[in-house]
Coordinates of C-alpha atoms and ligand atoms in Angstrom, one line a residue:
M18 CA -0.1 -0.3 0.1
K19 CA 1.4 3.2 -0.6
V20 CA 0.7 6.1 1.6
V21 CA 1.6 10.0 0.9
Y22 CA 1.6 12.3 4.0
I23 CA 1.7 15.5 3.8
S24 CA 2.0 17.8 7.1
P25 CA 3.3 21.8 7.6
E26 CA 5.6 21.0 10.3
V27 CA 7.8 17.0 10.4
V28 CA 10.4 16.7 13.3
P29 CA 13.9 16.7 12.8
F30 CA 13.1 19.5 10.1
A31 CA 10.4 21.6 11.8
K32 CA 9.0 22.3 14.5
T33 CA 6.1 24.2 16.5
G34 CA 4.1 21.6 18.3
G35 CA 2.8 18.0 18.3
L36 CA 2.4 17.7 15.3
A37 CA 5.8 17.6 14.1
D38 CA 6.5 14.8 16.4
I39 CA 3.7 12.5 15.3
A40 CA 4.5 13.3 11.9
G41 CA 8.1 13.2 12.2
A42 CA 7.4 9.5 13.9
I43 CA 4.8 7.4 12.4
P44 CA 5.7 7.5 8.7
K45 CA 8.3 5.6 10.0
Y46 CA 6.8 2.8 11.6
L47 CA 4.0 2.9 8.9
Q48 CA 7.2 2.1 7.1
R49 CA 8.4 -0.9 8.8
L50 CA 5.3 -2.3 9.3
G51 CA 4.7 -2.6 5.6
I52 CA 3.4 0.6 3.7
E53 CA 5.8 2.3 1.4
M54 CA 5.2 5.5 2.8
T55 CA 6.2 9.5 1.6
V56 CA 6.5 12.3 3.4
I57 CA 5.6 16.0 1.6
M58 CA 6.3 19.6 3.6
P59 CA 7.2 23.2 2.7
F60 CA 11.1 23.5 2.5
Y61 CA 11.1 26.5 4.9
N62 CA 14.1 29.1 5.4
I63 CA 15.4 27.1 8.7
I64 CA 15.8 23.6 6.1
K65 CA 17.6 25.8 3.8
K66 CA 20.3 26.7 6.1
S67 CA 20.5 23.7 8.6
Q68 CA 23.2 20.8 8.1
Y69 CA 20.6 17.9 7.0
H70 CA 21.8 16.2 3.9
L71 CA 19.1 17.1 1.0
T72 CA 19.3 16.8 -2.3
K73 CA 17.5 18.8 -5.0
T74 CA 15.9 17.0 -7.3
D75 CA 15.1 18.0 -11.2
I76 CA 11.4 17.6 -10.6
R77 CA 10.2 21.7 -11.0
F78 CA 6.4 22.0 -10.9
D79 CA 4.0 24.9 -11.5
V80 CA 0.8 25.8 -9.3
K81 CA -1.7 28.4 -9.9
I82 CA -2.4 31.1 -7.0
G83 CA -5.3 33.4 -8.6
D84 CA -3.9 34.8 -11.6
N85 CA 0.0 33.7 -11.5
H86 CA 1.5 31.5 -11.8
K87 CA 4.2 30.2 -8.9
S88 CA 7.0 27.3 -9.4
G89 CA 8.5 25.6 -7.1
N90 CA 11.9 23.2 -6.4
V91 CA 11.9 20.1 -4.6
Y92 CA 14.6 19.0 -2.2
K93 CA 14.8 15.8 -0.9
G94 CA 16.0 14.3 2.2
L95 CA 15.1 10.8 4.7
L96 CA 13.3 10.7 7.5
P97 CA 16.3 9.5 10.0
D98 CA 16.8 6.3 11.1
S99 CA 14.5 5.5 8.5
T100 CA 14.1 5.1 4.4
V101 CA 11.4 7.2 4.1
P102 CA 11.7 10.0 1.5
V103 CA 10.7 13.3 2.6
Y104 CA 10.3 15.7 -0.1
F105 CA 10.2 20.0 0.3
L106 CA 8.7 21.9 -1.7
D107 CA 10.6 24.9 -2.2
N108 CA 9.4 28.4 -3.2
E109 CA 10.9 31.2 -1.9
Q110 CA 8.3 34.3 -2.0
Y111 CA 6.7 31.7 0.4
Y112 CA 9.0 29.8 2.5
G113 CA 11.8 31.2 2.9
R114 CA 11.5 33.3 6.0
N115 CA 12.1 32.5 9.6
G116 CA 8.7 31.9 10.8
F117 CA 6.3 28.9 10.0
Y118 CA 3.3 30.4 10.4
N119 CA 3.9 34.1 11.7
H120 CA 6.0 36.6 12.3
P121 CA 8.7 35.5 14.5
G122 CA 8.4 36.2 18.1
T123 CA 4.6 37.4 18.2
T124 CA 1.5 35.7 17.5
K125 CA 1.1 38.0 14.3
D126 CA -0.3 35.1 11.3
Y127 CA 2.0 35.5 8.4
E128 CA -0.8 38.0 5.7
D129 CA -0.2 35.7 2.6
N130 CA -1.0 32.1 4.8
S131 CA -3.7 31.1 2.4
E132 CA -1.5 31.8 -0.7
R133 CA 1.4 29.4 1.0
F134 CA -0.8 26.4 2.1
I135 CA -2.2 26.7 -1.0
F136 CA 0.7 26.3 -2.5
L137 CA 1.9 23.6 -0.3
C138 CA -1.5 22.0 -1.1
Q139 CA -1.4 22.2 -5.1
G140 CA 1.9 21.5 -5.2
A141 CA 1.8 18.4 -2.8
L142 CA -0.4 17.0 -5.6
E143 CA 1.8 17.8 -8.5
V144 CA 4.4 16.6 -7.5
I145 CA 3.0 13.1 -6.3
E146 CA 2.2 12.8 -10.2
K147 CA 5.6 14.0 -10.7
L148 CA 7.0 11.8 -8.7
N149 CA 4.5 8.8 -10.0
I150 CA 3.1 7.3 -6.5
C151 CA -0.8 7.2 -7.3
P152 CA -1.0 6.8 -3.8
D153 CA -4.0 4.5 -1.8
I154 CA -4.1 7.2 0.5
I155 CA -2.6 10.8 0.9
H156 CA -2.8 11.2 4.7
C157 CA -3.2 15.0 5.3
N158 CA -3.0 16.9 8.9
D159 CA -4.2 20.0 9.9
W160 CA -5.7 23.0 8.2
Q161 CA -2.0 24.1 6.3
T162 CA -3.3 20.6 3.9
G163 CA -7.5 21.1 4.5
L164 CA -7.4 21.4 0.7
V165 CA -5.8 18.6 -0.7
S166 CA -9.0 16.9 -0.4
V167 CA -11.2 19.3 -1.7
Y168 CA -8.3 20.0 -5.2
L169 CA -9.0 15.8 -5.8
K170 CA -12.4 15.9 -5.6
T171 CA -12.7 18.9 -8.1
T172 CA -10.1 20.2 -10.0
Y173 CA -8.3 16.8 -9.4
A174 CA -11.3 14.7 -9.9
K175 CA -10.0 13.6 -13.6
K176 CA -5.7 12.8 -12.9
E177 CA -5.6 9.3 -14.2
C178 CA -2.4 9.2 -11.1
F179 CA -5.3 10.0 -8.7
R180 CA -7.7 7.4 -9.8
N181 CA -8.2 4.9 -6.9
T182 CA -6.5 7.7 -3.9
K183 CA -8.4 8.2 -0.8
T184 CA -8.0 10.2 1.8
I185 CA -7.3 10.7 5.3
M186 CA -8.1 14.6 7.4
T187 CA -6.0 13.8 10.8
I188 CA -7.3 16.7 13.4
H189 CA -4.6 17.8 15.9
N190 CA -6.2 20.8 17.2
I191 CA -9.2 22.1 16.1
A192 CA -8.6 25.3 17.4
Y193 CA -6.9 26.1 14.3
Q194 CA -8.8 26.0 11.3
G195 CA -7.1 28.2 8.4
L196 CA -9.6 30.7 8.4
F197 CA -9.5 33.9 5.4
W198 CA -11.5 36.1 4.2
H199 CA -13.9 34.9 1.1
W200 CA -11.6 37.0 -1.7
D201 CA -9.1 34.4 -1.0
M202 CA -10.9 31.8 -2.8
K203 CA -10.1 33.5 -5.5
L204 CA -6.4 33.0 -4.6
T205 CA -7.2 28.7 -4.6
G206 CA -8.4 28.6 -8.1
L207 CA -11.4 26.2 -6.7
D208 CA -15.1 27.1 -8.2
W209 CA -17.1 29.8 -6.1
S210 CA -20.2 27.3 -6.0
L211 CA -18.3 25.4 -3.1
F212 CA -18.4 28.4 -0.9
N213 CA -21.6 27.4 0.8
W214 CA -22.1 27.2 4.5
K215 CA -21.9 23.4 3.6
Q216 CA -18.6 22.9 2.0
L217 CA -15.8 26.0 2.7
E218 CA -17.8 29.1 3.7
F219 CA -17.4 29.5 7.6
Y220 CA -19.6 32.9 8.9
G221 CA -18.5 34.3 5.7
K222 CA -15.2 33.0 6.1
L223 CA -13.3 30.3 3.4
N224 CA -12.4 28.1 6.2
F225 CA -9.1 25.2 5.1
L226 CA -9.7 22.6 7.9
K227 CA -13.5 22.7 7.2
G228 CA -12.5 21.8 3.9
G229 CA -11.1 18.9 4.7
L230 CA -13.3 17.8 7.0
V231 CA -16.6 17.6 4.3
F232 CA -14.1 16.6 1.3
S233 CA -12.0 13.8 2.8
D234 CA -12.5 10.2 2.7
F235 CA -12.0 9.7 6.7
I236 CA -11.4 11.7 9.3
T237 CA -9.2 10.9 12.3
T238 CA -8.1 12.8 15.6
V239 CA -5.6 12.1 18.1
S240 CA -7.4 10.3 20.7
K241 CA -10.9 8.7 20.9
T242 CA -12.1 10.8 23.9
Y243 CA -11.3 14.2 21.9
A244 CA -13.1 12.5 19.0
K245 CA -16.4 12.5 20.9
E246 CA -15.8 16.4 22.7
I247 CA -15.1 17.4 18.8
Q248 CA -18.9 17.0 18.1
T249 CA -19.8 19.0 21.1
S250 CA -20.8 23.1 20.8
E251 CA -18.1 22.9 24.0
Y252 CA -15.3 21.8 22.1
G253 CA -15.9 21.9 18.0
E254 CA -14.6 25.4 18.3
G255 CA -17.8 25.7 15.3
L256 CA -17.0 23.1 13.1
D257 CA -18.8 20.5 16.0
G258 CA -21.7 20.8 13.4
V259 CA -19.9 19.6 10.5
L260 CA -18.3 16.7 12.8
R261 CA -21.3 15.1 13.6
D262 CA -22.4 14.7 10.2
R263 CA -19.3 12.9 9.5
A264 CA -19.9 10.7 12.6
E265 CA -19.5 7.8 11.3
D266 CA -16.2 8.2 9.5
L267 CA -15.0 10.6 12.3
Y268 CA -11.7 8.2 14.5
G269 CA -9.5 8.4 17.0
I270 CA -6.0 7.1 17.5
I271 CA -4.2 7.9 20.2
N272 CA -0.3 8.9 19.2
G273 CA 2.7 7.2 20.1
I274 CA 5.9 8.6 21.7
D275 CA 9.5 8.3 19.8
Y276 CA 10.9 6.4 22.5
S277 CA 14.4 6.4 20.6
I278 CA 14.3 10.3 21.2
W279 CA 12.1 10.4 24.4
N280 CA 13.3 7.7 26.5
P281 CA 15.0 8.2 29.9
E282 CA 17.7 5.3 29.7
T283 CA 19.6 6.6 26.2
D284 CA 18.5 10.6 26.6
K285 CA 21.7 12.2 24.9
F286 CA 20.5 15.3 26.8
I287 CA 20.0 14.3 29.6
I288 CA 23.3 13.9 32.4
A289 CA 22.3 10.9 34.2
N290 CA 20.5 8.2 32.1
Y291 CA 18.2 5.6 34.4
G292 CA 15.4 3.8 33.5
I293 CA 12.8 1.8 35.9
N294 CA 15.2 -0.8 37.1
N295 CA 18.0 2.2 37.9
L296 CA 16.4 4.9 39.7
A297 CA 19.0 6.6 41.0
G298 CA 19.7 9.0 37.5
K299 CA 16.8 10.4 38.3
Q300 CA 18.2 12.1 41.6
V301 CA 21.0 13.0 39.7
C302 CA 19.1 15.1 36.2
K303 CA 17.5 16.3 39.3
R304 CA 19.8 17.9 41.3
A305 CA 21.6 19.2 38.0
L306 CA 18.0 20.6 37.6
Q307 CA 17.9 22.6 40.9
K308 CA 21.8 23.3 40.4
K309 CA 21.3 24.6 37.0
L310 CA 17.9 27.0 38.4
N311 CA 19.3 27.5 40.7
F312 CA 17.3 26.2 43.1
P313 CA 18.3 25.1 46.3
E314 CA 18.8 21.7 46.4
R315 CA 16.5 19.8 48.8
N316 CA 14.2 16.6 48.7
I317 CA 10.8 18.9 47.6
P318 CA 8.7 18.2 44.6
V319 CA 10.0 20.0 41.7
V320 CA 7.2 21.1 39.2
G321 CA 7.9 21.6 35.5
M322 CA 5.6 22.3 32.8
I323 CA 6.5 22.7 29.1
T324 CA 4.2 24.3 27.0
R325 CA 2.6 26.8 24.7
L326 CA 2.1 29.9 26.3
T327 CA -1.6 29.7 25.4
D328 CA -5.6 29.5 26.9
Q329 CA -6.1 26.0 25.5
K330 CA -3.0 24.7 28.2
G331 CA -4.9 25.8 31.1
L332 CA -2.1 28.7 31.9
D333 CA -4.7 31.1 33.1
L334 CA -5.6 27.9 36.6
I335 CA -2.3 28.2 37.6
V336 CA -2.4 32.2 37.3
N337 CA -5.9 32.1 39.5
R338 CA -4.3 30.4 42.5
F339 CA -0.5 31.2 41.8
Q340 CA -0.1 32.8 45.1
D341 CA -1.5 29.8 46.9
L342 CA 0.6 27.4 45.2
M343 CA 3.9 29.7 46.5
K344 CA 2.6 28.6 49.9
T345 CA 3.3 24.8 49.1
D346 CA 6.9 23.7 49.7
I347 CA 7.3 23.1 45.6
Q348 CA 10.0 24.4 42.8
F349 CA 7.9 25.5 40.0
V350 CA 10.3 25.4 36.4
L351 CA 8.4 26.7 33.1
L352 CA 9.5 26.2 29.7
G353 CA 7.3 27.8 27.0
T354 CA 6.9 30.3 24.5
G355 CA 3.4 32.1 23.3
E356 CA 1.1 34.9 24.8
K357 CA 2.7 38.0 25.6
R358 CA 0.6 38.4 28.6
Y359 CA 1.9 34.8 30.0
H360 CA 5.4 35.6 29.4
E361 CA 5.2 38.6 31.2
L362 CA 3.4 37.5 34.4
F363 CA 5.9 34.3 34.6
K364 CA 8.4 36.3 34.4
T365 CA 7.5 38.4 37.3
Y366 CA 6.8 35.6 39.5
A367 CA 10.6 34.2 38.8
K368 CA 11.8 37.8 40.1
T369 CA 8.5 37.5 43.1
F370 CA 10.5 33.9 43.9
P371 CA 13.7 33.5 43.3
K372 CA 14.2 30.1 44.9
K373 CA 11.0 28.1 44.0
V374 CA 10.6 29.9 40.2
A375 CA 12.4 29.6 37.4
V376 CA 11.2 30.3 33.8
K377 CA 12.7 29.6 30.7
L378 CA 10.9 31.3 27.8
N379 CA 12.0 30.2 24.5
F380 CA 11.8 27.3 21.9
D381 CA 15.0 24.3 23.4
E382 CA 14.8 20.9 23.2
R383 CA 17.5 20.2 25.1
S384 CA 15.6 22.4 28.3
A385 CA 12.4 20.1 27.8
H386 CA 14.9 16.7 28.0
E387 CA 16.1 17.8 31.6
I388 CA 12.8 19.7 32.8
E389 CA 11.4 16.3 31.8
A390 CA 14.3 14.0 33.8
G391 CA 14.4 16.7 36.8
S392 CA 11.2 17.1 37.7
D393 CA 8.8 15.0 40.0
I394 CA 5.9 16.5 38.5
F395 CA 4.9 17.6 35.7
L396 CA 1.5 19.8 35.0
M397 CA -0.7 19.8 31.8
P398 CA -4.2 21.3 33.2
S399 CA -5.0 21.4 29.6
R400 CA -8.5 23.0 28.8
F401 CA -8.6 21.0 26.1
E402 CA -6.1 18.6 24.9
P403 CA -6.4 17.0 21.7
C404 CA -3.4 14.3 22.8
G405 CA -1.2 15.6 24.3
L406 CA 2.7 14.5 24.2
N407 CA 3.9 16.0 27.4
Q408 CA 2.3 14.1 29.3
L409 CA 3.8 10.5 27.9
Y410 CA 6.8 11.9 27.9
S411 CA 6.4 12.6 31.8
L412 CA 5.4 8.9 32.0
K413 CA 8.7 7.6 30.3
Y414 CA 10.5 9.5 33.0
G415 CA 9.0 8.5 36.0
T416 CA 7.7 12.1 36.8
V417 CA 4.3 12.1 37.9
P418 CA 1.7 14.2 35.8
V419 CA -1.1 15.6 37.2
V420 CA -3.8 17.0 34.4
R421 CA -7.2 17.6 33.9
C422 CA -9.6 15.2 32.6
T423 CA -9.7 16.2 28.8
G424 CA -9.1 14.2 25.1
G425 CA -5.7 12.3 25.3
L426 CA -5.2 13.1 28.8
A427 CA -8.3 10.9 30.1
D428 CA -7.1 8.2 27.9
T429 CA -3.2 7.8 28.9
I430 CA -4.0 9.2 32.6
T431 CA -5.0 7.0 35.5
D432 CA -6.0 9.1 39.2
V433 CA -4.6 7.2 41.6
R434 CA -7.6 7.3 43.8
S435 CA -10.1 5.9 40.6
E436 CA -8.9 2.2 40.8
P437 CA -7.7 -0.2 43.6
I438 CA -4.4 0.5 44.6
L439 CA -2.9 -2.8 43.4
N440 CA -4.6 -2.7 39.5
G441 CA -1.0 -1.7 38.0
R442 CA -2.8 0.9 35.8
Y443 CA -2.8 3.7 37.7
N444 CA -0.3 6.3 36.9
G445 CA -0.8 9.9 37.6
F446 CA -3.4 12.7 38.8
S447 CA -6.3 13.6 37.6
F448 CA -9.6 16.5 38.1
K449 CA -12.2 17.0 35.4
E450 CA -13.9 20.7 36.0
Y451 CA -11.7 22.9 35.2
N452 CA -11.7 25.3 37.9
S453 CA -9.1 26.8 40.0
D454 CA -9.5 25.3 43.2
L455 CA -9.5 21.8 41.7
L456 CA -6.2 22.3 40.1
L457 CA -4.4 23.5 43.3
A458 CA -6.2 20.5 45.6
T459 CA -4.8 18.1 42.9
I460 CA -1.6 19.4 43.1
I461 CA -1.3 19.5 46.7
R462 CA -2.9 15.6 46.5
A463 CA 0.3 15.4 44.9
I464 CA 2.3 16.7 46.6
D465 CA 1.1 14.7 50.0
L466 CA 1.8 11.4 48.1
Y467 CA 4.9 12.8 47.6
K468 CA 5.9 12.7 50.8
S469 CA 5.5 8.6 50.9
K470 CA 8.2 7.1 49.3
D471 CA 7.0 3.2 48.5
P472 CA 3.3 4.6 46.6
W473 CA 5.4 7.4 45.2
I474 CA 7.7 4.8 43.5
R475 CA 5.1 2.7 42.5
L476 CA 3.3 5.3 41.0
M477 CA 6.4 6.3 39.1
T478 CA 7.3 3.3 37.9
N479 CA 3.4 2.0 37.1
G480 CA 3.8 5.3 34.4
M481 CA 7.3 4.2 32.7
S482 CA 6.6 0.8 33.0
Q483 CA 3.6 1.8 30.6
D484 CA 3.9 1.5 26.5
W485 CA 2.8 4.2 24.3
S486 CA 4.6 4.0 21.6
W487 CA 4.0 4.6 18.1
E488 CA 3.8 0.5 16.8
R489 CA 0.3 0.7 18.6
S490 CA -0.8 3.6 17.2
A491 CA 0.9 2.6 13.9
R492 CA -0.6 -0.8 13.9
E493 CA -4.0 0.9 14.2
Y494 CA -3.6 3.4 11.5
I495 CA -2.8 0.9 9.1
T496 CA -6.2 -1.3 10.2
L497 CA -7.6 1.6 9.1
Y498 CA -6.0 2.2 6.1
E499 CA -6.9 -1.3 5.1
T500 CA -10.6 -0.5 5.8
I501 CA -10.5 2.8 3.9
V502 CA -8.7 0.8 0.6
R503 CA -11.3 -1.3 1.1
R504 CA -14.1 0.8 1.0
N505 CA -16.2 1.5 -2.2
I506 CA -16.8 5.1 -2.0
Ligands
ADP614 P1 1.1 20.8 21.4 O1 1.2 20.4 19.8 O2 -0.4 21.5 21.8 O3 1.6 22.0 21.2 P2 1.8 17.8 22.7 O4 1.8 18.2 24.2 O5 1.3 17.8 21.7 O6 0.9 20.2 22.7 O7 3.5 18.7 21.9 C1 4.2 19.6 22.6 C2 5.5 19.2 22.4 O8 6.0 20.5 21.4 C3 6.2 18.4 22.8 O9 7.1 17.8 22.5 C4 7.1 19.7 23.7 O10 8.1 19.0 24.5 C5 7.6 20.5 22.9 N1 7.3 21.9 23.2 C6 6.5 22.7 23.7 N2 7.1 23.8 23.7 C7 8.2 23.8 24.1 C8 9.4 24.5 24.5 N3 9.2 25.7 24.5 N4 10.9 24.3 24.2 C9 10.9 23.3 23.6 N5 9.8 21.9 23.5 C10 8.5 22.4 23.3

């Protein structure tokens, strides 16, 4: 079976969030299980300037953006530790800049994002055709790839290469939909008749993700709970009706994590490796982290957080009760970038509580590993969380997650209270309602249990022994691919 996987970001080449981790991993695992995989993504500046071994192919392609022809070159590389080819679509005007979606250091979107991703969607189809892949499935990810299935079912419908091609749209976060003013319809080259409330229109705007949801043969998202949640008005961000219409073709598959990158036994970023049978290294990592952050080297819980600083991640709950949190005997470290107001707030906290609070307001892979390894507790009180990766990394690193019970957090974290103590599945702490009192009470429950050595170690090792690898998710995707290919629609 041939599958083309299109994603706006792929680890290690370009990453802003979890999607990149997934796109860098799942094609490798699918390939190992016998699927012929190809990955397509934009050739951003950061990749151009990098040391990756990429070669320029002789493929050139043209895409019509409105009345203009835009052309692109194609570079080729491999996903590390695999033979999966990655094709990078090169166009200096669209991708030759330092940000991916917004002006660097701001949350301001690039003004020409619709053009940039129309170019990706059509460009990917052009390149697939030129490579003569004729895929069984094109697997699209998030709004940036939403128009692929729209083109396939309209302007590309008669192309021989795509005669048997089915499409899957995976939603990694329904809060990001690719909304543009209606005149951008002209740039897509699609017929205006598609601009109606059942297809591409969304309250007067052009919605790329909606296009993907309406036109794809199948829709997946990254946890079973999130698949249900997004069909409700509370979580659906206005697309819940579309998803309810397509409920039969909507399925949740939880993400895995890449244990070749996120494993404390082999992690190259951390000062001491450790594992379930040798926990000493974790203590070394904790001490190193405390030292680095100028915290007193005490045996109190280090509470870590690594996150985009947006409302989604439950930061308002933390901010609401921060003063109370500071009355507990903990050390708190935050690594994140995002909204300016959170940058300011957390900077102030770090200044006010220098022995208890440290913040790093940048994107830093090494620090992420050091914090996972050196913390005792990991906080993820998300308002919504399609899957969440950090709680899974935390489990592997023996860093006990405290989460709000939503989306993938609900599917992966089992509260210590929720099962008889001898049943080994419990692995963290969770609370249900989005409420700062409950968050505080749950953190305090964790701090209390931390004081009892054996139950705490049991909790850590429960999490460390669980398997959240990609092999499991990859098998589910293959079953789904086979079902879709067999379906005659
Ligand atoms: P989301 O995709 O919503 O941002 P996930 O938990 O699914 O959330 O994935 C976030 C990914 O991005 C994780 O791999 C996490 O470690 C990483 N990450 C987030 N912020 C930072 C940061 N400031 N520095 C390094 N890694 C980060």
